[in-house]
Structure formats: C-alpha cells, structure tokens
Amino acid sequence: MSDLSSLLGLSGAALQRLGDAYERYAAASGIALRQEQEMKGQDAMETEKELHMGSCYVIAAIYRSLLDPGASIPLFGIAAGVYRRRGNSFWKPLAICGLNREWLFGQEAGRVEASPQEFFYELLRQYYLFNCGDENALGRMLEHAATSPALIAQSVGNPPVRLQEYIAFIRGDIDKVYYKGNAAGDGNRAWAAALRLLLQRTAEQLQLAQSNRFQWTNEIGLLPFEPDILATLLGFCIRIRNRGEIRAFVEEEEARHDSPALFLVRLALEMIAASH
C-alpha cells in the first residue's frame, strides 16, 4: 500500500471516503443517464451529463491513486472511455493514465497543428507510444514544432505550461540515447532540466492549493495533481531503460530541495509496477 497521502499531509481515511463517494456518484450518474436514454431518447444535455460523469471518475482515480496506485488505473480507463466516446481529446492523457496502449495505438495520427491543446494531447499520445516501442508520428510532430514558434509558445495543459517546455522534455528523452556513457553531455541532462521545470509548475499549483488550509485539510474540492503531468511522467517511465535514470533524478532532487511534486514520479513508477 502506498503512503503518498502522508507525503502530502492528507488523511488516508478522508481520501478513501472521497474516492468512494466520487466513484459511487459517477456510477449512479451512468445508470441514471442510461435510464433517461431508454425513456426519453436523445437529450440535448446528454454530452454534458456524460462528461460530468467522466470527470467524477477522474477525481475518484486521483484520490484512489494516493492510497493505491494500481486501483486508480481502471478508473482512469473508464474516464478515458467516456471522453473518447464523446469525441473529447482529453481521453488521450486519461488513457495513458489508464495504461491503455490498445486505445492509444488503435487510431490514425491526429492532424492537430492548428490547436495548441489538441497538439499537446496528441503529442502525449505519440510520446507514450514511442516509448512503448511503437512506430508512430512523434517525429513528424516534433519537426512541425521546430518550425512553429507561435505554436510552441502557447501554454497548454493543467497547470498551464508552454508547449515548448514539454517539447524540450521529450526531445531531451530522445537525445539522451546518443549521449549514453557521457553523464556530462548536454543531451543526457536536457530531459532532467525540462522535467525539473514541469515539476516546479506542478509544485506551484500544489502549494497554492495547500495554502487554502481549511479546504486542503478537509479535502474539499482540491486536487493534488492533474492527469496531464502524470501522463507525461508515465510516457517517460513506461520505457524500462528510463526507470533507473528517473529514480536517480528523484534522489538528486530530494538531496537538493525535495520538490513537493516529486511524489508524482513515485506514483508513475508504482502504477507501472502495479500493471504488470
């Protein structure tokens, strides 16, 4: 059993209660929606209702992950299915968090260059597949990004981070292969510098949530992380050769200043271990 909840100063019992409540509410919402469909047919609000149900599964998965990383995987998967069914591209990071390679692999590469957010979600999908060893369109997307300064200057995800920071992390991951054996090589450390920045942005959001002491200590409406950053870390950690390097990165960071967002690296590693 994980003790990630204690690292964040959260009550395990409260997280269990919240996870149960959101999962039950999401399941009940699904039943109610199906009953409405049988009685009334299509509803103009149907998409909104179903996405609300999906968001409850996401919240339940986040709370569950802090107590039992493996238990969160199927919940992220259910949420991904809801968003995918409704044509909302948020399904891609959710499917990564659900470690659902089949869904991620089973479609054509998206043509998403005009929208920074859509580009980001497709980039995460292609990056995850790349580190799973699958042929994909990651190279084409990185080439497009290299010639599109206006695109990569846009902020994407939650917390908002410039797309170019995610690009730097992914490129650093790819490039470090060519600097193997040379720990001082720029390509070997570029991914670490980029990851440090991504975790810093996540830590800032986490610390802002924790500053609302009443809501944080009572676990009211605040989440310790968002799926975007977890999906990014899973894309890195899914490749076996990266796991030792990221464990060393965590040790270095803990010795340096112990970022409050480092628990996400541990979470990603524990989720992958639980899936085997």
mmCIF file of N, CA and C in Angstrom, residues 165 168-170 189-202 229 232-233 236-237 245-246 249-250 253 262 265:
data_model
loop_
_atom_site.group_PDB
_atom_site.id
_atom_site.type_symbol
_atom_site.label_atom_id
_atom_site.label_comp_id
_atom_site.label_asym_id
_atom_site.label_seq_id
_atom_site.Cartn_x
_atom_site.Cartn_y
_atom_site.Cartn_z
ATOM 1 N N GLU A 165 8.109 23.688 -23.368
ATOM 2 C CA GLU A 165 8.727 23.010 -22.234
ATOM 3 C C GLU A 165 8.498 21.504 -22.311
ATOM 4 N N ALA A 168 10.774 20.253 -24.997
ATOM 5 C CA ALA A 168 12.153 20.137 -24.510
ATOM 6 C C ALA A 168 12.350 18.852 -23.714
ATOM 7 N N PHE A 169 11.367 18.495 -22.912
ATOM 8 C CA PHE A 169 11.461 17.261 -22.127
ATOM 9 C C PHE A 169 11.493 16.038 -23.041
ATOM 10 N N ILE A 170 10.593 16.005 -24.004
ATOM 11 C CA ILE A 170 10.520 14.853 -24.910
ATOM 12 C C ILE A 170 11.781 14.758 -25.765
ATOM 13 N N ARG A 189 21.351 15.441 -20.004
ATOM 14 C CA ARG A 189 20.723 16.141 -18.890
ATOM 15 C C ARG A 189 19.590 17.076 -19.306
ATOM 16 N N ALA A 190 19.365 17.233 -20.585
ATOM 17 C CA ALA A 190 18.318 18.155 -21.029
ATOM 18 C C ALA A 190 16.954 17.720 -20.529
ATOM 19 N N TRP A 191 16.694 16.418 -20.536
ATOM 20 C CA TRP A 191 15.402 15.940 -20.072
ATOM 21 C C TRP A 191 15.209 16.252 -18.582
ATOM 22 N N ALA A 192 16.304 16.147 -17.804
ATOM 23 C CA ALA A 192 16.210 16.399 -16.367
ATOM 24 C C ALA A 192 15.913 17.866 -16.094
ATOM 25 N N ALA A 193 16.562 18.770 -16.835
ATOM 26 C CA ALA A 193 16.302 20.197 -16.655
ATOM 27 C C ALA A 193 14.861 20.535 -17.017
ATOM 28 N N ALA A 194 14.367 19.940 -18.106
ATOM 29 C CA ALA A 194 12.989 20.199 -18.520
ATOM 30 C C ALA A 194 12.003 19.606 -17.523
ATOM 31 N N LEU A 195 12.285 18.412 -17.031
ATOM 32 C CA LEU A 195 11.391 17.781 -16.053
ATOM 33 C C LEU A 195 11.360 18.590 -14.762
ATOM 34 N N ARG A 196 12.512 19.123 -14.375
ATOM 35 C CA ARG A 196 12.564 19.954 -13.162
ATOM 36 C C ARG A 196 11.605 21.139 -13.286
ATOM 37 N N LEU A 197 11.558 21.734 -14.474
ATOM 38 C CA LEU A 197 10.665 22.871 -14.685
ATOM 39 C C LEU A 197 9.199 22.431 -14.652
ATOM 40 N N LEU A 198 8.874 21.312 -15.288
ATOM 41 C CA LEU A 198 7.497 20.819 -15.285
ATOM 42 C C LEU A 198 7.032 20.516 -13.859
ATOM 43 N N LEU A 199 7.897 19.890 -13.078
ATOM 44 C CA LEU A 199 7.549 19.587 -11.692
ATOM 45 C C LEU A 199 7.432 20.859 -10.860
ATOM 46 N N GLN A 200 8.245 21.871 -11.184
ATOM 47 C CA GLN A 200 8.154 23.147 -10.476
ATOM 48 C C GLN A 200 6.783 23.784 -10.687
ATOM 49 N N ARG A 201 6.293 23.757 -11.935
ATOM 50 C CA ARG A 201 4.972 24.322 -12.226
ATOM 51 C C ARG A 201 3.886 23.545 -11.473
ATOM 52 N N THR A 202 4.026 22.240 -11.419
ATOM 53 C CA THR A 202 3.061 21.422 -10.701
ATOM 54 C C THR A 202 3.131 21.694 -9.206
ATOM 55 N N ILE A 229 0.253 16.018 -16.149
ATOM 56 C CA ILE A 229 1.625 15.800 -15.719
ATOM 57 C C ILE A 229 1.876 14.332 -15.437
ATOM 58 N N THR A 232 2.501 12.600 -18.711
ATOM 59 C CA THR A 232 3.841 12.903 -19.208
ATOM 60 C C THR A 232 4.881 12.010 -18.540
ATOM 61 N N LEU A 233 4.772 11.856 -17.225
ATOM 62 C CA LEU A 233 5.721 11.016 -16.489
ATOM 63 C C LEU A 233 5.569 9.548 -16.865
ATOM 64 N N PHE A 236 7.421 8.744 -19.974
ATOM 65 C CA PHE A 236 8.850 8.571 -19.749
ATOM 66 C C PHE A 236 9.147 7.220 -19.088
ATOM 67 N N CYS A 237 8.392 6.917 -18.041
ATOM 68 C CA CYS A 237 8.693 5.739 -17.219
ATOM 69 C C CYS A 237 8.274 4.420 -17.866
ATOM 70 N N GLU A 245 17.130 5.877 -14.399
ATOM 71 C CA GLU A 245 17.543 7.275 -14.501
ATOM 72 C C GLU A 245 16.614 8.201 -13.730
ATOM 73 N N ILE A 246 15.323 7.902 -13.780
ATOM 74 C CA ILE A 246 14.406 8.815 -13.094
ATOM 75 C C ILE A 246 14.450 8.593 -11.588
ATOM 76 N N PHE A 249 17.279 10.656 -10.604
ATOM 77 C CA PHE A 249 16.851 12.054 -10.656
ATOM 78 C C PHE A 249 16.126 12.433 -9.361
ATOM 79 N N VAL A 250 15.231 11.561 -8.893
ATOM 80 C CA VAL A 250 14.484 11.840 -7.668
ATOM 81 C C VAL A 250 15.435 11.949 -6.480
ATOM 82 N N GLU A 253 17.134 15.285 -6.644
ATOM 83 C CA GLU A 253 16.223 16.382 -6.312
ATOM 84 C C GLU A 253 15.907 16.416 -4.825
ATOM 85 N N LEU A 262 7.568 15.786 -6.358
ATOM 86 C CA LEU A 262 8.313 14.573 -6.678
ATOM 87 C C LEU A 262 7.497 13.306 -6.438
ATOM 88 N N VAL A 265 6.478 11.284 -9.535
ATOM 89 C CA VAL A 265 7.387 10.326 -10.160
ATOM 90 C C VAL A 265 7.208 8.961 -9.508
#
